[in-house]
């Protein structure tokens, strides 16, 4: 098997489980790239499998495609990314995942108490946010959105 040969769209679909319509959508969003063969059919460089796999994982984790696009912008589009390219992108994604983890952990902790949304509908809110004092910190669930203090 030639590991440098591009993959047809059918092969990419078979390898990733992603339908053609989604691949076309990802192309329009600049997340993946294809070329054309001599018969004007779409072909994909093998390294696009990794991008597509990261999209699948990112979607499962609830990461917006725009965030993935920003990460992929750090990777070259015209050649296979090097190990260093992937490491650089990985460090950036690691930071984003840590922030997402912090938000989820805060949500888990605060879910049974006041999240600072200003509803004051729970008895706990009267204790944790009397007179809706948290409104001065801004809109939304301010306790959950707070940055951790060092």
JSON list of C-alpha atoms in Angstrom, two decimals, residues 12-13 15-19 22-23 26 31 48-63 65 68 72 93:
[
{"chain": "A", "resi": 12, "resn": "UNK", "atom": "CA", "xyz": [-12.14, 9.00, 3.57]},
{"chain": "A", "resi": 13, "resn": "UNK", "atom": "CA", "xyz": [-15.81, 8.26, 4.26]},
{"chain": "A", "resi": 15, "resn": "UNK", "atom": "CA", "xyz": [-12.04, 5.41, 7.16]},
{"chain": "A", "resi": 16, "resn": "UNK", "atom": "CA", "xyz": [-13.70, 8.17, 9.21]},
{"chain": "A", "resi": 17, "resn": "UNK", "atom": "CA", "xyz": [-17.42, 7.40, 9.10]},
{"chain": "A", "resi": 18, "resn": "UNK", "atom": "CA", "xyz": [-18.04, 11.03, 8.16]},
{"chain": "A", "resi": 19, "resn": "UNK", "atom": "CA", "xyz": [-20.58, 11.51, 5.34]},
{"chain": "A", "resi": 22, "resn": "UNK", "atom": "CA", "xyz": [-20.05, 16.81, 6.26]},
{"chain": "A", "resi": 23, "resn": "UNK", "atom": "CA", "xyz": [-16.69, 16.65, 4.47]},
{"chain": "A", "resi": 26, "resn": "UNK", "atom": "CA", "xyz": [-15.74, 21.10, 6.67]},
{"chain": "A", "resi": 31, "resn": "UNK", "atom": "CA", "xyz": [-11.13, 22.80, 8.35]},
{"chain": "A", "resi": 48, "resn": "UNK", "atom": "CA", "xyz": [-6.53, 15.06, 6.53]},
{"chain": "A", "resi": 49, "resn": "UNK", "atom": "CA", "xyz": [-7.66, 11.88, 8.35]},
{"chain": "A", "resi": 50, "resn": "UNK", "atom": "CA", "xyz": [-6.09, 13.27, 11.52]},
{"chain": "A", "resi": 51, "resn": "UNK", "atom": "CA", "xyz": [-7.89, 16.60, 11.13]},
{"chain": "A", "resi": 52, "resn": "UNK", "atom": "CA", "xyz": [-11.18, 14.83, 10.53]},
{"chain": "A", "resi": 53, "resn": "UNK", "atom": "CA", "xyz": [-10.60, 12.62, 13.58]},
{"chain": "A", "resi": 54, "resn": "UNK", "atom": "CA", "xyz": [-9.95, 15.70, 15.71]},
{"chain": "A", "resi": 55, "resn": "UNK", "atom": "CA", "xyz": [-13.16, 17.26, 14.38]},
{"chain": "A", "resi": 56, "resn": "UNK", "atom": "CA", "xyz": [-15.09, 14.13, 15.39]},
{"chain": "A", "resi": 57, "resn": "UNK", "atom": "CA", "xyz": [-13.57, 14.19, 18.88]},
{"chain": "A", "resi": 58, "resn": "UNK", "atom": "CA", "xyz": [-14.04, 17.95, 19.21]},
{"chain": "A", "resi": 59, "resn": "UNK", "atom": "CA", "xyz": [-17.71, 17.69, 18.26]},
{"chain": "A", "resi": 60, "resn": "UNK", "atom": "CA", "xyz": [-18.19, 14.92, 20.82]},
{"chain": "A", "resi": 61, "resn": "UNK", "atom": "CA", "xyz": [-16.68, 17.19, 23.47]},
{"chain": "A", "resi": 62, "resn": "UNK", "atom": "CA", "xyz": [-18.86, 20.12, 22.43]},
{"chain": "A", "resi": 63, "resn": "UNK", "atom": "CA", "xyz": [-15.99, 22.18, 21.02]},
{"chain": "A", "resi": 65, "resn": "UNK", "atom": "CA", "xyz": [-16.01, 24.18, 14.87]},
{"chain": "A", "resi": 68, "resn": "UNK", "atom": "CA", "xyz": [-11.17, 23.91, 15.90]},
{"chain": "A", "resi": 72, "resn": "UNK", "atom": "CA", "xyz": [-6.11, 24.22, 12.60]},
{"chain": "A", "resi": 93, "resn": "UNK", "atom": "CA", "xyz": [-5.62, 22.86, 22.47]}
]
